Amino acid sequence: MTADKSRQVQRNVTLVDIARLLDISPMTVSRALNSHPSVSDETRRKVLRKAKELNYRPNLSARSLVTRKSGVIGLVVPDISHSFYAEVTLGIQRIIEEKGYALILSSSHRDVKTEIREIDAMMSGQVEGLIVASTLPEDSCDYFANLQRMRVPFVLIDRYFRRLSCSRLTTDDFEVGRIATEHLVSLGHRNIVHLCGKGTSVGRLREEGYRHALEAHGLRAENAWIVPGNFQIEDSRQAVRLLFHLDTRPTAIFGASDYSAFGALAECRELGLQVPRDVSVIGAGDIEGSSNPCAFLTTVRWEREALGREAARLLLDRIAGPVGTRPATIIFPPALVVRQSTGPPRNA
Amino acid sequence: MTADKSRQVQRNVTLVDIARLLDISPMTVSRALNSHPSVSDETRRKVLRKAKELNYRPNLSARSLVTRKSGVIGLVVPDISHSFYAEVTLGIQRIIEEKGYALILSSSHRDVKTEIREIDAMMSGQVEGLIVASTLPEDSCDYFANLQRMRVPFVLIDRYFRRLSCSRLTTDDFEVGRIATEHLVSLGHRNIVHLCGKGTSVGRLREEGYRHALEAHGLRAENAWIVPGNFQIEDSRQAVRLLFHLDTRPTAIFGASDYSAFGALAECRELGLQVPRDVSVIGAGDIEGSSNPCAFLTTVRWEREALGREAARLLLDRIAGPVGTRPATIIFPPALVVRQSTGPPRNA
DNA sequence: CAGGGTGTTTTTATCGCTAACATAACAACA
DNA sequence: TGTTGTTATGTTAGCGATAAAAACACCCTG
């Protein structure tokens, strides 16, 4: 049948096609396209022209099969719709696109199994390195210890594991907690609630910072006033609702994240409490919702895009450099941002 | 040298390793791992056990080289740190991870060249399909027409090209403009400024909706009151600053996006104007900064995560299905969200 | 003109996996 | 008994690129 030819399946242009048309070897074409030095200018020109003419695109699967470099790095975050991670992601992209890398993104939805599944999937020869904001509980770092043993370059961001020595980029979460609490204390507050977050280093350290600030001022950190907010609006709302049924009412609330603070604000409004007249509220993170011109949440902030950029730089160094490089720790210092949700307590 | 063996480079476990150890053919191993029906239960068990024992991970580059399926889809957005795109991204991820696909993400930073470069990079056999929120000007759709000719499955989100027939998911931007303006008119406003955005279908249609709503009430759309805000806080701020030097001052402002509205709010505060007493402000998009419990921006909103989910579904259908499928258009209807930034004009 | 660079090109041999076809073993049936 | 079908496995031949080594130019030099 003469129709066979027209019926054949769509096939992409390959090196070999170019080689055949120019009557040279595929290897020469490969060299020309990769700007290898030992190709004559004339040949290179011919190849480039033909490649453009045919709209040639290299097959990256084939390339990475032999070079063992995929040109892809992986990023795993708990939730890309969280503006903190979205901004970090932007920072990462800025750097890696400069170096010609691509980014595979995955959200774990704060689920441990999903996180491990996604990382595993990425590891199947697909990524050269990983940036992870892990959801794993702080004491179960075996998984990452294993990655380390397998010589997979990775860096942790936002949170880390106490028992694991690896590269990480975070803020100083102890300081975050301390600064926020210090601010409230310095305004005159004595009864300060903390909406804490369990599981990760972030929550633990912010709580420690909170305790430290209180004790530094001779105040006791009451366990009853450290309640779980889980970094979420809804959980924090509920926690606050219960709190205001107590006899001694708090005059200030420190949310482990801005979302916790939002939950507190929402519940205060519900309870008819005015902020900051009746209750002061402070968060941490300065997410988009807090930083826009009409917001009024006092909070603690630190660099996000820069964190992403540095994470990418660090990872790329690790990928390029020798395997045994010592882990690096980069800390982004937090700073207080005073807005309208905090003020002196009523009786002060 | 007997040390040769220990010095050899780290090599991953392959199918062949498993095959050799079990003394069966690599093909059988491949079949067992891919749950192909014609493999005996016993063999399958042995293979799976050994694979687990050796911590085998398939090399996806090799697989996709032969199957011509990468299991990756690409997403290009103007800016991942914009919460609209971040939420859409989350929706996309939800669906594609269900189907075992991975997501390559890229931000064009609103730069046309970057966008084309990134799409081109993704096309190198790396992605099976694309979801794009394009930055290209509305009348230059040749690039996508070309993609279409090359049979690359793609869907457009958020914006589209008038002269290009392809699958797209957007809100009804004409309605967005109409609803917002209608709200202001119905409150009694007559002098309504529009902070417009040029270039894309989004800006054009919202402006048309604005004009339509005015004319429907016998009001004229003054060109002097349609000023460029470029969807950005800063640009909008400047535009508003100039406006309030005019003799006839506007009593309301419709920002083509929430960011425009934030710019307006910021400048109003600067000028000592109270919102909504002196000026009403309405935005569009209901981004995180507007929707948090302490925000007060009246705006127009539509589904974002759902948009992402549907975009992913549509794309996956296209990838799986026959090539010639007709383009689909999915519209997410906008709805008014009244908060505290709008009210009747002073003299009303 | 043999011998030795230098620069360019070709040859050969994978990378790890799977589609497509071939084969073997055994049961079912006329 | 020979034919056919079924099930489980093996063999062959790439996918599209590149690394490594071999081959071929050419020019220079003694």
XYZ file of N, CA, C and O in Angstrom, chain B residues 277-345:
276
model
N -16.234 55.585 53.743
C -16.962 56.845 53.888
C -16.703 57.797 52.716
O -17.624 58.284 52.064
N -15.418 58.025 52.426
C -15.077 58.958 51.357
C -14.980 58.285 49.990
O -15.345 58.856 48.974
N -14.442 57.110 49.994
C -14.280 56.372 48.734
C -14.623 54.901 48.956
O -14.235 54.331 49.979
N -15.333 54.312 48.028
C -15.545 52.864 48.044
C -14.517 52.211 47.135
O -14.141 52.786 46.108
N -14.081 51.042 47.531
C -13.102 50.327 46.708
C -13.550 48.880 46.549
O -13.927 48.229 47.531
N -13.511 48.396 45.326
C -13.826 46.983 45.101
C -12.738 46.369 44.233
O -12.167 47.042 43.366
N -12.420 45.112 44.497
C -11.387 44.432 43.731
C -11.969 43.261 42.960
O -13.178 43.164 42.781
N -11.101 42.352 42.538
C -11.555 41.151 41.848
C -10.538 40.056 42.075
O -9.338 40.276 41.901
N -11.017 38.888 42.495
C -10.124 37.759 42.681
C -10.229 37.135 44.057
O -10.078 35.935 44.217
N -10.466 37.948 45.046
C -10.547 37.451 46.414
C -9.322 36.641 46.793
O -9.422 35.496 47.227
N -8.180 37.243 46.621
C -6.943 36.558 46.971
C -6.818 36.453 48.484
O -7.569 37.085 49.224
N -5.856 35.663 48.904
C -5.704 35.378 50.327
C -5.737 36.647 51.186
O -6.384 36.698 52.222
N -5.061 37.676 50.724
C -4.994 38.911 51.481
C -6.352 39.558 51.685
O -6.552 40.333 52.616
N -7.284 39.235 50.825
C -8.606 39.839 50.944
C -9.550 38.970 51.747
O -10.513 39.454 52.337
N -9.298 37.683 51.746
C -10.282 36.773 52.305
C -9.998 36.409 53.751
O -10.806 35.768 54.395
N -8.848 36.811 54.279
C -8.587 36.415 55.654
C -9.512 37.161 56.605
O -10.057 38.210 56.268
N -9.703 36.612 57.786
C -10.744 37.114 58.673
C -10.625 38.581 59.038
O -11.607 39.202 59.425
N -9.448 39.168 58.921
C -9.345 40.560 59.318
C -9.298 41.504 58.133
O -9.092 42.694 58.275
N -9.462 40.950 56.922
C -9.443 41.814 55.751
C -10.803 42.462 55.586
O -11.777 42.047 56.182
N -10.869 43.452 54.740
C -12.167 44.102 54.589
C -12.462 44.517 53.164
O -13.290 45.364 52.917
N -11.802 43.895 52.241
C -11.993 44.273 50.851
C -13.215 43.600 50.237
O -13.337 42.375 50.236
N -14.118 44.407 49.722
C -15.211 43.862 48.916
C -14.629 43.465 47.570
O -13.785 44.175 47.019
N -15.067 42.335 47.052
C -14.438 41.847 45.821
C -15.369 40.887 45.086
O -16.502 40.656 45.517
N -14.877 40.369 43.986
C -15.624 39.378 43.208
C -14.780 38.122 43.180
O -13.577 38.199 42.936
N -15.367 36.988 43.452
C -14.548 35.786 43.510
C -15.109 34.655 42.667
O -16.266 34.647 42.290
N -14.263 33.674 42.401
C -14.694 32.451 41.737
C -13.768 31.335 42.165
O -12.757 31.586 42.827
N -14.126 30.124 41.823
C -13.376 28.958 42.284
C -11.959 28.933 41.722
O -11.753 29.195 40.547
N -11.026 28.566 42.566
C -9.645 28.498 42.094
C -9.149 27.062 42.116
O -8.656 26.546 41.126
N -9.285 26.410 43.268
C -8.828 25.027 43.323
C -9.617 24.186 42.325
O -9.050 23.346 41.624
N -10.918 24.447 42.257
C -11.749 23.694 41.314
C -11.296 23.947 39.882
O -11.272 23.033 39.057
N -10.912 25.175 39.614
C -10.423 25.485 38.275
C -9.190 24.636 37.965
O -9.071 24.041 36.899
N -8.299 24.552 38.928
C -7.108 23.727 38.753
C -7.466 22.261 38.534
O -6.939 21.601 37.649
N -8.383 21.781 39.363
C -8.779 20.383 39.230
C -9.352 20.095 37.847
O -8.976 19.117 37.196
N -10.242 20.967 37.405
C -10.868 20.732 36.102
C -9.861 20.858 34.968
O -9.927 20.128 33.983
N -8.953 21.783 35.122
C -7.915 21.951 34.093
C -7.118 20.657 33.967
O -6.860 20.165 32.871
N -6.763 20.096 35.125
C -5.980 18.857 35.124
C -6.794 17.723 34.502
O -6.295 16.969 33.666
N -8.047 17.620 34.888
C -8.891 16.560 34.331
C -8.988 16.667 32.825
O -8.829 15.691 32.099
N -9.231 17.886 32.384
C -9.383 18.121 30.949
C -8.109 17.726 30.210
O -8.147 17.024 29.197
N -6.974 18.146 30.760
C -5.710 17.847 30.100
C -5.463 16.339 30.056
O -5.082 15.787 29.024
N -5.709 15.675 31.176
C -5.459 14.237 31.219
C -6.385 13.508 30.242
O -5.973 12.549 29.588
N -7.606 13.972 30.127
C -8.514 13.388 29.142
C -7.933 13.510 27.742
O -7.945 12.575 26.956
N -7.431 14.692 27.465
C -6.874 14.970 26.152
C -5.662 14.085 25.875
O -5.441 13.629 24.758
N -4.860 13.883 26.923
C -3.660 13.064 26.751
C -4.054 11.618 26.474
O -3.489 10.955 25.611
N -5.056 11.150 27.215
C -5.462 9.755 27.077
C -6.296 9.535 25.820
O -6.149 8.515 25.147
N -7.127 10.495 25.501
C -8.108 10.295 24.446
C -7.560 10.466 23.043
O -6.361 10.642 22.848
N -8.451 10.403 22.059
C -8.056 10.588 20.666
C -7.612 12.029 20.436
O -8.047 12.940 21.135
N -6.741 12.221 19.441
C -6.137 13.535 19.252
C -7.102 14.632 18.813
O -6.956 15.780 19.188
N -8.086 14.255 18.029
C -8.887 15.299 17.402
C -10.002 15.911 18.236
O -10.816 16.647 17.703
N -10.037 15.601 19.534
C -11.150 16.063 20.358
C -11.386 17.574 20.227
O -10.449 18.347 20.155
N -12.633 17.949 20.239
C -12.953 19.373 20.087
C -12.582 20.135 21.349
O -12.691 19.611 22.455
N -12.152 21.372 21.199
C -11.782 22.187 22.354
C -12.959 22.371 23.304
O -14.103 22.483 22.858
N -12.667 22.397 24.587
C -13.706 22.613 25.586
C -13.503 23.972 26.241
O -12.381 24.452 26.355
N -14.595 24.577 26.643
C -14.502 25.843 27.363
C -15.249 25.693 28.670
O -16.421 25.314 28.674
N -14.555 25.908 29.778
C -15.221 25.809 31.072
C -15.151 27.162 31.754
O -14.073 27.742 31.900
N -16.315 27.654 32.131
C -16.391 28.985 32.738
C -16.762 28.855 34.211
O -17.730 28.180 34.556
N -16.009 29.492 35.077
C -16.326 29.489 36.498
C -16.991 30.815 36.846
O -16.350 31.861 36.806
N -18.272 30.781 37.180
C -19.013 32.027 37.341
C -18.541 32.822 38.547
O -18.288 32.259 39.604
N -18.418 34.113 38.387
C -17.984 34.970 39.479
C -19.147 35.360 40.389
O -20.296 35.369 39.952
N -18.827 35.669 41.639
C -19.867 36.084 42.586
C -19.353 37.219 43.456
O -18.169 37.273 43.794
N -20.264 38.084 43.814
C -19.893 39.237 44.636
C -19.652 38.816 46.084
O -20.392 38.006 46.637
N -18.601 39.358 46.694
C -18.343 39.156 48.117
C -18.304 40.531 48.771
O -17.354 41.284 48.569
N -19.357 40.847 49.513
C -19.407 42.185 50.096
C -18.719 42.190 51.447
O -19.072 41.404 52.335
N -17.738 43.067 51.608
C -17.102 43.237 52.912
C -17.203 44.711 53.290
O -18.238 45.337 53.039
N -16.126 45.248 53.864
C -16.301 46.602 54.407
C -15.705 47.741 53.594
O -15.669 48.868 54.060
N -15.224 47.444 52.416
C -14.560 48.532 51.696
C -15.504 49.279 50.754
O -15.084 50.170 50.036
N -16.773 48.880 50.743
C -17.719 49.586 49.890
C -18.931 50.020 50.687
O -19.332 49.341 51.646
N -19.508 51.138 50.298
C -20.706 51.660 50.951
C -21.274 52.751 50.086
O -20.696 53.071 49.038
N -22.380 53.325 50.497
C -22.980 54.403 49.712
C -22.072 55.626 49.710
O -21.295 55.823 50.648
N -22.136 56.437 48.677
C -21.341 57.664 48.659
C -21.845 58.639 49.718
O -22.966 58.521 50.194
